[in-house]
Amino acid sequence: MVEPRKKHLINSCVVIAGLLTIVPNRSLYAALPPVSAGAQSQEGETKASSLSDNQSEKSVPRAATSERETIFALPPVRFGGKVSYELRSDASDDQKIVQQGITSTLTARTNTYLWQPWFATVSGDLGVSVLRYSTINTYAGSSFAGNGNSVESLTSKNLVTTGNLQLNVIPRSKYPFEAHFSKSDSRINGTLSALSGYSTMNYGLSQNFDSPIGSGQLGLDRSQQISAGGGETQQDSLRLSLAKSLTGYQTVQLNGTHSKNTLKNSGETATQSNLSLQHKFSPSPALTFDSVANLSKAGYRLAQGNQDTDLMQLSSFGFWRPSEGPLMITGGVRLLTLANSANNVQMANTGTGNASRMQNANVNFGANYDYSRAVRLSASANFNTASGFGQRNVDSSQSVGATYQPESKKLGQYRYDWSASTSFNNASSSSGTQRQQRHLSLQLSHSLGRSYQLGTGTAVAVNGGQSLSSLVRSAGGPTQHLTHTGSVSWNRSSPQGSTYVSLSGSDSRSMGDQDESFQMVNFQASSSIPTGRYSSWSGNLTIQAVNQHSSASAQNQGQFNGTNRGAVTTSTGSLSYQNQRVFGVPRLRFLSDIRLNSEALLPILGGPQDQEKAAWENNLDYEIGRTQFRMSARVAQVGGRNNKSIMFSATRGLGD
């Protein structure tokens, strides 16, 4: 007897085969455009040949009817695949991990259309991978192993499917529709991440339109990520955009987005919704107004508590500048309301919460007037009011300024520049101890520089500068600030390579109410030199020393005691060598890279490479036909620990 599952499969195949052999009713295709001239069905030709001789061809529109019939055919499919073997060893001061694995992948790709190319196109690929990994962890000095070595072994077998599919319906019309699906897995990317791998699945659709009410798009997407440990996250997003040109100089655009992130294991969610309406009005090239109304809502449902934030904002900005005119005027206004409510687990148990509401209004104005090529006048005004937490603050400021910067002058072989500027600022506030403040500042600066041509493509540049500024305040005494800068650089550029070396320094000192000083010296060198037809060297080095002294910090913070903190030196550098044909062997490539960083960033600020104080990596690749070999060795120092890694992989491609 036939098993129920096999019987169901046989019946399904019979039904599909029957559907493929049915000739569609011609009346269903009467309103559709004809297919290509050669797409005539066998049945149509048979019926046409059986007509009597006295019947004219005009009485039977054979070509028109047969051309509208659909031919069912399997799309072209290209098959391919690869087999790869990987071996990797990672060792640190107290742990060693050895991993090896075999990955076999079979892929199938197609790119075809449905009925006619203008109607719908389909493209996609499917991959099936079989993974087998083994991992051995060795811990040195483990407490539960009696201060000896502890060994853990793990074997993993997985069947992984990947691929993507995309459907485009009437793509060249005013209403194109698109749907897509994709699935990927990090465990088949050649990094031996069987223990920390994850799979990602994305699918969604989008509908574009160009109608009398405007042009826009509506889209929906969902993304799911599953880690090797079983954690699953899901992100749903909805987007809408609509643009309409009201006149030749006036446009309106509406944008809306909504996203929801869900952590399936704990049920925690985070939602974000935004809706904005933008209006742009440009009656002339010299005048532009841009206004935006924005609504935003964010909500968090976490294990430690809930939080909701609502934002409403209305802003408008104007810009006016006649063509090649000396005057430019800008202005803007903004209204904002922010409401926030939060409650943690303890507040939820007691029935209490924390809610706040803040409002802000701002009006600003600015004007610049180019009196001449060397003189520029400026003025600005700002008014701001903010209320929240039972308080209301009103701030305003006005400023005027002038800058004089003539063209450079030649003093022999040197280039001399100088400038002068002054500004007056008046600020008032309804809060704080100093309700009214006035500042008057004056700044003078000049610089001298020269460039020496030592030969073809080789130059030396020398520059020096000095600036002096003085600040007079209504509250407090005057303050003077003196700064000196200097730099020298050497640059060589030729078809054989380029080299750049520079040394710069600066000294800045403040006198008056604030006794501060700041010195910095910076050295930088970079070079790229080919050593042959297939090999080259490249590298860069940066060394910086900073010295800072501040008596004001000692009074305000009580930690420097008004003494010199001393110089702090940091350095970063890298040196790389690459050869595209090692030992004269074609397709045998070698890359060596050394990186140094005396002040590595904290883990939260950068990636893994930013956390390394020193790293040396070497890669050797060889490719012959469809077979690829790679060997990699890496030594790095992270947080005082030495990490070593060696990896070997061999991959053989098959088919397409």
mmCIF file of C-alpha atoms in Angstrom, residues 325-599:
data_model
loop_
_atom_site.group_PDB
_atom_site.id
_atom_site.type_symbol
_atom_site.label_atom_id
_atom_site.label_comp_id
_atom_site.label_asym_id
_atom_site.label_seq_id
_atom_site.Cartn_x
_atom_site.Cartn_y
_atom_site.Cartn_z
ATOM 1 C CA GLY A 325 24.600 90.350 -3.624
ATOM 2 C CA PRO A 326 26.549 91.421 -0.530
ATOM 3 C CA LEU A 327 23.699 90.776 1.930
ATOM 4 C CA MET A 328 22.530 87.403 3.287
ATOM 5 C CA ILE A 329 19.694 87.052 5.819
ATOM 6 C CA THR A 330 18.578 83.923 7.659
ATOM 7 C CA GLY A 331 15.854 83.410 10.217
ATOM 8 C CA GLY A 332 13.960 80.638 11.915
ATOM 9 C CA VAL A 333 11.341 79.722 14.470
ATOM 10 C CA ARG A 334 10.810 76.498 16.405
ATOM 11 C CA LEU A 335 8.077 75.245 18.747
ATOM 12 C CA LEU A 336 8.659 72.018 20.671
ATOM 13 C CA THR A 337 6.760 69.975 23.246
ATOM 14 C CA LEU A 338 8.278 66.929 24.919
ATOM 15 C CA ALA A 339 6.320 64.649 27.260
ATOM 16 C CA ASN A 340 7.921 61.766 29.103
ATOM 17 C CA SER A 341 6.490 59.184 31.481
ATOM 18 C CA ALA A 342 8.357 56.310 33.124
ATOM 19 C CA ASN A 343 7.877 53.782 35.870
ATOM 20 C CA ASN A 344 10.148 50.997 37.000
ATOM 21 C CA VAL A 345 9.174 47.719 38.633
ATOM 22 C CA GLN A 346 9.127 49.241 42.107
ATOM 23 C CA MET A 347 6.914 52.119 40.960
ATOM 24 C CA ALA A 348 4.541 49.686 39.256
ATOM 25 C CA ASN A 349 4.139 47.705 42.496
ATOM 26 C CA THR A 350 3.331 50.861 44.456
ATOM 27 C CA GLY A 351 1.107 52.375 41.752
ATOM 28 C CA THR A 352 3.333 55.444 41.315
ATOM 29 C CA GLY A 353 5.204 56.783 38.300
ATOM 30 C CA ASN A 354 7.265 59.663 37.025
ATOM 31 C CA ALA A 355 5.907 62.033 34.364
ATOM 32 C CA SER A 356 7.300 65.288 32.990
ATOM 33 C CA ARG A 357 6.437 67.756 30.272
ATOM 34 C CA MET A 358 8.698 70.373 28.718
ATOM 35 C CA GLN A 359 7.956 73.118 26.214
ATOM 36 C CA ASN A 360 10.369 75.226 24.209
ATOM 37 C CA ALA A 361 10.039 78.140 21.792
ATOM 38 C CA ASN A 362 12.930 79.676 19.872
ATOM 39 C CA VAL A 363 13.247 82.535 17.400
ATOM 40 C CA ASN A 364 16.565 83.375 15.727
ATOM 41 C CA PHE A 365 17.810 85.871 13.168
ATOM 42 C CA GLY A 366 21.137 86.368 11.419
ATOM 43 C CA ALA A 367 22.591 88.689 8.782
ATOM 44 C CA ASN A 368 25.940 88.896 6.994
ATOM 45 C CA TYR A 369 27.024 91.816 4.825
ATOM 46 C CA ASP A 370 30.158 91.726 2.654
ATOM 47 C CA TYR A 371 31.157 95.359 2.677
ATOM 48 C CA SER A 372 34.146 94.532 0.498
ATOM 49 C CA ARG A 373 36.274 91.529 -0.379
ATOM 50 C CA ALA A 374 38.188 92.019 2.869
ATOM 51 C CA VAL A 375 35.488 93.328 5.252
ATOM 52 C CA ARG A 376 32.485 91.333 6.494
ATOM 53 C CA LEU A 377 29.874 92.595 8.960
ATOM 54 C CA SER A 378 27.563 90.280 10.903
ATOM 55 C CA ALA A 379 24.666 90.530 13.329
ATOM 56 C CA SER A 380 22.483 87.958 15.075
ATOM 57 C CA ALA A 381 19.696 87.745 17.637
ATOM 58 C CA ASN A 382 18.224 84.808 19.515
ATOM 59 C CA PHE A 383 15.221 84.469 21.807
ATOM 60 C CA ASN A 384 14.484 81.260 23.696
ATOM 61 C CA THR A 385 11.921 80.283 26.306
ATOM 62 C CA ALA A 386 11.704 76.915 28.064
ATOM 63 C CA SER A 387 9.319 75.618 30.686
ATOM 64 C CA GLY A 388 9.261 72.375 32.592
ATOM 65 C CA PHE A 389 9.503 70.852 36.063
ATOM 66 C CA GLY A 390 7.554 73.809 37.462
ATOM 67 C CA GLN A 391 10.009 76.410 36.138
ATOM 68 C CA ARG A 392 10.129 78.820 33.240
ATOM 69 C CA ASN A 393 13.328 80.326 31.799
ATOM 70 C CA VAL A 394 13.587 83.099 29.241
ATOM 71 C CA ASP A 395 16.928 83.728 27.532
ATOM 72 C CA SER A 396 17.903 86.181 24.834
ATOM 73 C CA SER A 397 21.131 87.237 23.178
ATOM 74 C CA GLN A 398 22.259 89.766 20.571
ATOM 75 C CA SER A 399 25.628 90.108 18.892
ATOM 76 C CA VAL A 400 27.342 92.235 16.259
ATOM 77 C CA GLY A 401 30.763 91.678 14.741
ATOM 78 C CA ALA A 402 33.203 92.703 12.047
ATOM 79 C CA THR A 403 36.079 90.851 10.364
ATOM 80 C CA TYR A 404 38.883 92.252 8.236
ATOM 81 C CA GLN A 405 40.973 89.776 6.230
ATOM 82 C CA PRO A 406 42.898 91.208 3.285
ATOM 83 C CA GLU A 407 44.456 89.157 0.529
ATOM 84 C CA SER A 408 47.791 87.447 1.031
ATOM 85 C CA LYS A 409 50.912 89.479 0.492
ATOM 86 C CA LYS A 410 54.243 88.299 -0.845
ATOM 87 C CA LEU A 411 57.320 89.201 1.153
ATOM 88 C CA GLY A 412 60.052 87.913 -1.106
ATOM 89 C CA GLN A 413 59.593 84.148 -1.264
ATOM 90 C CA TYR A 414 57.226 84.133 1.720
ATOM 91 C CA ARG A 415 53.443 84.464 1.917
ATOM 92 C CA TYR A 416 52.069 86.712 4.649
ATOM 93 C CA ASP A 417 48.466 86.723 5.908
ATOM 94 C CA TRP A 418 46.833 88.673 8.694
ATOM 95 C CA SER A 419 43.331 89.347 9.973
ATOM 96 C CA ALA A 420 41.475 91.227 12.682
ATOM 97 C CA SER A 421 38.017 90.701 14.147
ATOM 98 C CA THR A 422 35.867 92.121 16.899
ATOM 99 C CA SER A 423 32.462 91.258 18.342
ATOM 100 C CA PHE A 424 30.080 92.480 21.007
ATOM 101 C CA ASN A 425 27.586 90.168 22.700
ATOM 102 C CA ASN A 426 24.760 90.936 25.080
ATOM 103 C CA ALA A 427 22.962 88.089 26.879
ATOM 104 C CA SER A 428 20.180 88.094 29.431
ATOM 105 C CA SER A 429 18.552 85.263 31.383
ATOM 106 C CA SER A 430 15.686 84.999 33.839
ATOM 107 C CA SER A 431 17.555 82.361 35.880
ATOM 108 C CA GLY A 432 21.011 82.091 37.404
ATOM 109 C CA THR A 433 23.063 84.466 39.489
ATOM 110 C CA GLN A 434 24.207 86.575 36.535
ATOM 111 C CA ARG A 435 21.052 87.789 34.808
ATOM 112 C CA GLN A 436 22.842 90.170 32.417
ATOM 113 C CA GLN A 437 26.201 89.602 30.719
ATOM 114 C CA ARG A 438 28.101 91.639 28.131
ATOM 115 C CA HIS A 439 31.215 90.527 26.284
ATOM 116 C CA LEU A 440 33.570 92.517 24.091
ATOM 117 C CA SER A 441 36.274 90.580 22.251
ATOM 118 C CA LEU A 442 39.121 91.531 19.946
ATOM 119 C CA GLN A 443 41.370 89.135 18.027
ATOM 120 C CA LEU A 444 44.482 89.734 15.903
ATOM 121 C CA SER A 445 46.295 86.996 14.015
ATOM 122 C CA HIS A 446 49.012 86.738 11.386
ATOM 123 C CA SER A 447 50.996 83.945 9.732
ATOM 124 C CA LEU A 448 54.054 83.557 7.528
ATOM 125 C CA GLY A 449 54.747 80.601 5.244
ATOM 126 C CA ARG A 450 56.930 79.439 2.403
ATOM 127 C CA SER A 451 57.166 76.406 0.116
ATOM 128 C CA TYR A 452 60.502 75.146 -1.216
ATOM 129 C CA GLN A 453 60.717 73.040 -4.386
ATOM 130 C CA LEU A 454 63.698 70.726 -3.923
ATOM 131 C CA GLY A 455 63.183 68.868 -7.179
ATOM 132 C CA THR A 456 60.585 67.219 -9.355
ATOM 133 C CA GLY A 457 57.721 66.155 -7.099
ATOM 134 C CA THR A 458 59.547 67.091 -3.882
ATOM 135 C CA ALA A 459 58.583 70.082 -1.736
ATOM 136 C CA VAL A 460 59.116 71.419 1.784
ATOM 137 C CA ALA A 461 56.570 73.752 3.408
ATOM 138 C CA VAL A 462 57.232 75.899 6.480
ATOM 139 C CA ASN A 463 54.509 77.855 8.298
ATOM 140 C CA GLY A 464 54.332 79.872 11.496
ATOM 141 C CA GLY A 465 51.534 81.857 13.090
ATOM 142 C CA GLN A 466 50.566 83.941 16.090
ATOM 143 C CA SER A 467 47.227 85.088 17.438
ATOM 144 C CA LEU A 468 46.257 87.361 20.333
ATOM 145 C CA SER A 469 42.754 87.723 21.702
ATOM 146 C CA SER A 470 41.345 89.818 24.516
ATOM 147 C CA LEU A 471 38.012 89.374 26.244
ATOM 148 C CA VAL A 472 36.355 91.985 28.446
ATOM 149 C CA ARG A 473 33.312 90.884 30.457
ATOM 150 C CA SER A 474 30.800 92.843 32.482
ATOM 151 C CA ALA A 475 31.185 90.277 35.279
ATOM 152 C CA GLY A 476 34.841 89.486 35.982
ATOM 153 C CA GLY A 477 38.126 90.900 34.857
ATOM 154 C CA PRO A 478 39.665 90.867 31.390
ATOM 155 C CA THR A 479 41.328 87.776 29.941
ATOM 156 C CA GLN A 480 44.062 87.613 27.295
ATOM 157 C CA HIS A 481 44.838 84.568 25.199
ATOM 158 C CA LEU A 482 48.120 84.174 23.252
ATOM 159 C CA THR A 483 48.727 81.308 20.818
ATOM 160 C CA HIS A 484 51.775 80.383 18.727
ATOM 161 C CA THR A 485 51.739 77.701 16.018
ATOM 162 C CA GLY A 486 54.412 76.320 13.726
ATOM 163 C CA SER A 487 54.747 73.444 11.271
ATOM 164 C CA VAL A 488 57.198 72.005 8.760
ATOM 165 C CA SER A 489 56.351 69.284 6.221
ATOM 166 C CA TRP A 490 58.156 67.336 3.514
ATOM 167 C CA ASN A 491 56.289 65.756 0.628
ATOM 168 C CA ARG A 492 57.559 63.626 -2.220
ATOM 169 C CA SER A 493 55.353 62.275 -4.975
ATOM 170 C CA SER A 494 56.399 60.260 -8.023
ATOM 171 C CA PRO A 495 55.177 57.312 -10.101
ATOM 172 C CA GLN A 496 57.276 55.090 -7.826
ATOM 173 C CA GLY A 497 55.381 56.153 -4.683
ATOM 174 C CA SER A 498 54.703 58.985 -2.265
ATOM 175 C CA THR A 499 56.042 59.992 1.141
ATOM 176 C CA TYR A 500 54.794 62.644 3.559
ATOM 177 C CA VAL A 501 56.408 63.771 6.841
ATOM 178 C CA SER A 502 55.225 66.648 9.023
ATOM 179 C CA LEU A 503 56.039 68.112 12.422
ATOM 180 C CA SER A 504 53.758 70.680 14.052
ATOM 181 C CA GLY A 505 53.492 72.320 17.448
ATOM 182 C CA SER A 506 51.391 74.861 19.280
ATOM 183 C CA ASP A 507 51.564 76.793 22.535
ATOM 184 C CA SER A 508 48.515 78.483 24.012
ATOM 185 C CA ARG A 509 48.419 80.546 27.198
ATOM 186 C CA SER A 510 45.655 82.439 29.006
ATOM 187 C CA MET A 511 46.322 85.334 31.339
ATOM 188 C CA GLY A 512 44.020 87.169 33.661
ATOM 189 C CA ASP A 513 41.246 85.537 35.682
ATOM 190 C CA GLN A 514 42.185 82.137 34.214
ATOM 191 C CA ASP A 515 45.792 80.972 34.306
ATOM 192 C CA GLU A 516 45.915 78.171 31.752
ATOM 193 C CA SER A 517 48.463 76.794 29.326
ATOM 194 C CA PHE A 518 48.320 74.125 26.673
ATOM 195 C CA GLN A 519 51.152 72.749 24.538
ATOM 196 C CA MET A 520 50.986 70.101 21.837
ATOM 197 C CA VAL A 521 53.566 68.546 19.508
ATOM 198 C CA ASN A 522 52.440 66.262 16.679
ATOM 199 C CA PHE A 523 54.583 64.155 14.348
ATOM 200 C CA GLN A 524 53.070 62.357 11.370
ATOM 201 C CA ALA A 525 54.610 60.253 8.623
ATOM 202 C CA SER A 526 53.026 58.200 5.844
ATOM 203 C CA SER A 527 54.481 56.465 2.829
ATOM 204 C CA SER A 528 53.520 54.153 -0.016
ATOM 205 C CA ILE A 529 56.472 52.777 -1.977
ATOM 206 C CA PRO A 530 56.299 50.082 -4.671
ATOM 207 C CA THR A 531 59.256 47.686 -4.455
ATOM 208 C CA GLY A 532 58.511 45.869 -7.681
ATOM 209 C CA ARG A 533 55.864 45.142 -10.255
ATOM 210 C CA TYR A 534 53.770 43.105 -7.809
ATOM 211 C CA SER A 535 54.950 44.246 -4.345
ATOM 212 C CA SER A 536 54.754 47.430 -2.285
ATOM 213 C CA TRP A 537 55.227 48.861 1.218
ATOM 214 C CA SER A 538 52.854 51.277 2.929
ATOM 215 C CA GLY A 539 52.731 52.675 6.431
ATOM 216 C CA ASN A 540 51.885 55.582 8.680
ATOM 217 C CA LEU A 541 52.994 56.762 12.103
ATOM 218 C CA THR A 542 51.543 59.412 14.405
ATOM 219 C CA ILE A 543 53.124 60.540 17.690
ATOM 220 C CA GLN A 544 51.481 63.241 19.790
ATOM 221 C CA ALA A 545 52.542 64.808 23.069
ATOM 222 C CA VAL A 546 50.219 67.068 25.088
ATOM 223 C CA ASN A 547 51.011 69.144 28.175
ATOM 224 C CA GLN A 548 48.290 71.040 30.037
ATOM 225 C CA HIS A 549 48.256 73.246 33.119
ATOM 226 C CA SER A 550 45.193 74.912 34.645
ATOM 227 C CA SER A 551 44.922 76.729 37.957
ATOM 228 C CA ALA A 552 41.198 77.289 37.363
ATOM 229 C CA SER A 553 40.689 73.529 37.326
ATOM 230 C CA ALA A 554 42.463 73.279 40.665
ATOM 231 C CA GLN A 555 40.104 75.829 42.193
ATOM 232 C CA ASN A 556 36.934 74.365 40.651
ATOM 233 C CA GLN A 557 37.711 70.650 40.889
ATOM 234 C CA GLY A 558 40.435 70.444 43.518
ATOM 235 C CA GLN A 559 42.397 67.738 41.772
ATOM 236 C CA PHE A 560 45.314 69.385 39.938
ATOM 237 C CA ASN A 561 46.463 71.676 42.768
ATOM 238 C CA GLY A 562 47.565 74.255 40.232
ATOM 239 C CA THR A 563 50.613 72.237 39.178
ATOM 240 C CA ASN A 564 51.773 70.977 35.801
ATOM 241 C CA ARG A 565 50.242 67.603 34.991
ATOM 242 C CA GLY A 566 53.174 66.639 32.777
ATOM 243 C CA ALA A 567 53.248 65.521 29.186
ATOM 244 C CA VAL A 568 50.983 62.732 27.938
ATOM 245 C CA THR A 569 52.281 60.938 24.854
ATOM 246 C CA THR A 570 50.201 58.800 22.509
ATOM 247 C CA SER A 571 51.230 57.008 19.344
ATOM 248 C CA THR A 572 49.554 54.995 16.595
ATOM 249 C CA GLY A 573 51.086 53.392 13.548
ATOM 250 C CA SER A 574 50.802 50.684 10.939
ATOM 251 C CA LEU A 575 53.118 49.048 8.434
ATOM 252 C CA SER A 576 51.929 46.843 5.570
ATOM 253 C CA TYR A 577 53.653 44.776 2.919
ATOM 254 C CA GLN A 578 51.835 43.086 0.062
ATOM 255 C CA ASN A 579 52.992 40.913 -2.799
ATOM 256 C CA GLN A 580 50.666 39.745 -5.553
ATOM 257 C CA ARG A 581 53.097 37.118 -6.890
ATOM 258 C CA VAL A 582 55.204 35.561 -4.130
ATOM 259 C CA PHE A 583 58.347 33.796 -5.398
ATOM 260 C CA GLY A 584 57.156 34.569 -8.925
ATOM 261 C CA VAL A 585 54.204 32.161 -8.589
ATOM 262 C CA PRO A 586 51.026 33.518 -10.251
ATOM 263 C CA ARG A 587 47.970 33.938 -7.991
ATOM 264 C CA LEU A 588 50.065 33.418 -4.839
ATOM 265 C CA ARG A 589 49.389 36.521 -2.725
ATOM 266 C CA PHE A 590 50.875 37.599 0.609
ATOM 267 C CA LEU A 591 49.868 40.397 2.970
ATOM 268 C CA SER A 592 51.543 41.374 6.247
ATOM 269 C CA ASP A 593 50.145 44.125 8.460
ATOM 270 C CA ILE A 594 51.464 45.499 11.777
ATOM 271 C CA ARG A 595 49.378 47.946 13.850
ATOM 272 C CA LEU A 596 50.351 49.750 17.057
ATOM 273 C CA ASN A 597 48.141 51.861 19.323
ATOM 274 C CA SER A 598 49.494 53.019 22.664
ATOM 275 C CA GLU A 599 46.111 54.380 23.799
#
